[in-house]
Amino acid sequence: MNIQLKINGIEHTIDAAPSENLLSAVRRLGYYGVKFGDEQGLSGSDTVLLDGKPINAGSMLAAQVEGHNIVTIEGLGEHPDQGWRKTDGLHPLQVAFVESGAIQCGYCTPAQILAAKALLAQNSNPGEDQVREAISGVLCRCTGYLKPVQAVLKAAAVMRGDEPVNWDSVNWDLGSWSDQPTGDQPSPSPSDQFANLLTRPKVVVTAQTQTYQTVGKPEKKVDAIKLVQGKPAFTADIDMRGMLYARVLRSPHAHARIQKIDASKARDLKGVAAVLTWQDIPRVVYSTAGQSDPIPGPLDAFSLDNKVRFVGDRVAMVAAESLEIAEKALTLIDVEYEILDAILDSSKAMNPDVVRIHDEPEFVNFADSNPDKNLAAEIRIDIGDVEKGFKEADEIFEAEYEVPKVQQAHIEPHVCVTYWDEDDRLVIRTSTQVPFHVRRMLAPVLNLPAKRIRVIKPRIGGGFGGKQEVLMEDVPAHLTIATKRPVIYEYTREEEFIGARSRHPMKIKMRTGVKRDGTITANSMYALSDTGAYGCHALTVTGNTGHKAMALYVGDGDYRKAPNIRFYADVVYTNTPPSGAFRGYGVPQGYWPLDRHMEKIARALHLDPIDFRLKNAIRPGEYHPFSTAWNEGREPRPEIVHTVGLEQCVAQGRAAIGWDDKYGNEEWRKSSIVNRKSSIRRGIGVAMVMQGTAIPYLDMGGASIKMNDDGSFNLLVGATDLGTGSDTVLAQMAAEVLGVPLEDMITYSSDTDFTPFDKGAYASSTTYISGTAAVNAAKICAERIRVRAAMILKLDKHDDIKLSNRQAIAPDGRTVPFTEIALDSLHKNNQEQIMGVASYVSPVSPPPFAAQFAEVTVDAETGAVTVDRLVMAVDSGVIVNPLTASGQIEGGMTQALGYAVCEEMRYDEKGNAIERDLDRYHIFRADEMPELETIFVETFEPSHPFGVKAVAEIPMDGVAPAVGNAILDAIGVNVDENPVTPERLWRAIKKQ
């Protein structure tokens, strides 16, 4: 039927099916700022304004909105300079989001802005609570909501015509690094109205960075302008002639063999272009884990198999002219299953009498995997003499802990578009963290040489490790090969829960020997890790659980010189959806038991919990204990830790949260507000954590830089920006070397045809590894620029020419602008392309450190926990961009908060997922957030040209144990299994 839609003041007539929703209609018309996040509108990314009010476009039929005014982000504002055509520019809300650093992945940004616009149309002077409520229907997995709320309040002031709210986006501390802050020190703000909201990231600056011009500055993100306009930057923001839509039939059984499959009815359905089963495509065994060659894990997966190993495993794939036809076709595929016994409990997986999940002859072992025992990986690491350490202990503490399976819940689902280009090469346009791994790993699966595959990574709407998987790109690729046509495959939200990857759940046993003075003599952890139906990341995730967590506490005195540490793990197969990479990569699973255990020990021995931890923590100049014993299945190489800012992180964090006034203060614990019940108590907790920076001798990144006619530069990197700001920070480092402002760097990332190789965005390595590559490439360019400047100035040598402010400056004060050097080199004299290509692989993995503090309010009657405040003080080396880095910390703390109190994935007795949408699986909304504060304690890491270490993953590690410790502080009750839900805490209270 024909309907008329008025969008951003423009009338459109379209032919729409009666069932077509508004989201589909506006995207068909090219309004790609409206995003799909889920089918129920719970993500809010499909927000548009209907007659000025925010609604979910995916929840309304297109026919319902005839005669109404629809506004999308494209109708708010645009870039002010369109060549000879000038515009009114961006809307104040768009400007504020750019300037405030409110944009990370940018997928939910248009929806947040539209929701805010509706609020400001009704209330020009809202408070923080009103802003949070207004945008609470738009979920964001990246930001922690702090900066978006700041942006809305800033825009509101501008729109009212008030004096601009001008606050420095960073609270700089240029004093002595060793200064000890005192007292509860909230960051100063411009007015009481913004007292809590405008808590700015604090940076305790190291001396080396204070002369930098671009590095260390809160520069605006290089991609912010396009994202705030809703430009078609994401994978699904494309329309191709003849595009087909893919759907996958998934198993209703946890473990079964396919006896018979008949797809003839589906193939006969009008509009179906292809139906593929395991009988129709090559049987190639591989791993979906997006890791470097050789993949450190078993090869145990197939695109389609004659056996299904979890509810949600693939059975068949369909391509059709529309989603509706594809979904109808799935119902017409007849499958006969032989149902097999299923293993749903990891503790039973290695029993001698249980079913074998992987009995396929093609299975390829890695290291100690053993399919006969349902064992995907085995880890046995002994450092020092653990048994001797236990014998020398005055006390031995033992306990068991459990951590759940949780979902990355990126708002952009997995999505991929495939097509043949004009040279008969397969193009894979995909939302991935690992484009080069996608090409290498899919080549044998598709029976194509890698040179005939091009992988393009557009903008990613969040990944968090979930897109470090070559998870679903093979589906549209197989269908494109079968049909010769472009195919798009986009996961439903349910598929994200039943058919994607998630964090490994683990059951962990701790055993720790301690002297009465608090010296740790031996520390042992055993982890039973559940990899689910496939062994992707099985060894490496679980290895990290011990490698990063157990390395922090080495003991003191003689034990510090020769630590006694044991980490054993069995990683087992079960008939549940596979586990995989999730931000933190195994380390959050380690710190929940480790730090909860440290807290119990300190209390049992009547030791100060902070002093006890610091007494045993690793210090500068000491060997990373695991570097002598383990390296992800490769040869270990001893490594010294040079920079440890942990003690100063503790000092900054305890001052910021007022630890000394609150810890052990019974009056504070009971402090009440009006009408507060007597069962309400407050608590404060701390956790200390360390992470890693890249994988030494393995992770490699490349970069190329070329100079243009106007003196600007193209920076090409294989590194993948998934909202982290890596395109910006890499450009900042290159700009610092070249002496130009950030705006002169044009960054293009992640296209296997055009950009240098990079192993991908994982292991907190981009700024450190890819950043060094960008710096090295910039140095090559800078050298040629100096040479050319010396030629122009007729100087005998060029070494002492400085590059600054877009010009080369000779020792005698004469200058040559880059524009002149560029034109001279490209067009006039001894022409050459000034260009640098470089790569980098690191021999070390310098760990970042952090102190995480939490304040909670607990109702001992109901078990309800409210987290009131989180303060994280982080040593991540030099902070290249405090705005983007603090956004990483805020967003990471928010994800970790869900891990602490509400997020988990559960299964019934038949292996069916209980959580299948964003209603049952609750992630924090803007109006549910605690106060967040970030403090950076800079150290200068000598292994990096600008002294950086990792920042992205460490905020995942400490929140859950800090919250658990704060609950213990409040009511004296331990819960050893997270998340600490009201039910769990209530049961623990009743047991006490």
Tab-separated table of C-alpha atoms in Angstrom, residues 162 173 466:
chain	number	residue	atom	x	y	z
A	162	ASP	CA	22.720	31.817	29.668
A	173	ASP	CA	46.813	18.165	39.095
A	466	GLY	CA	31.984	-10.036	21.568
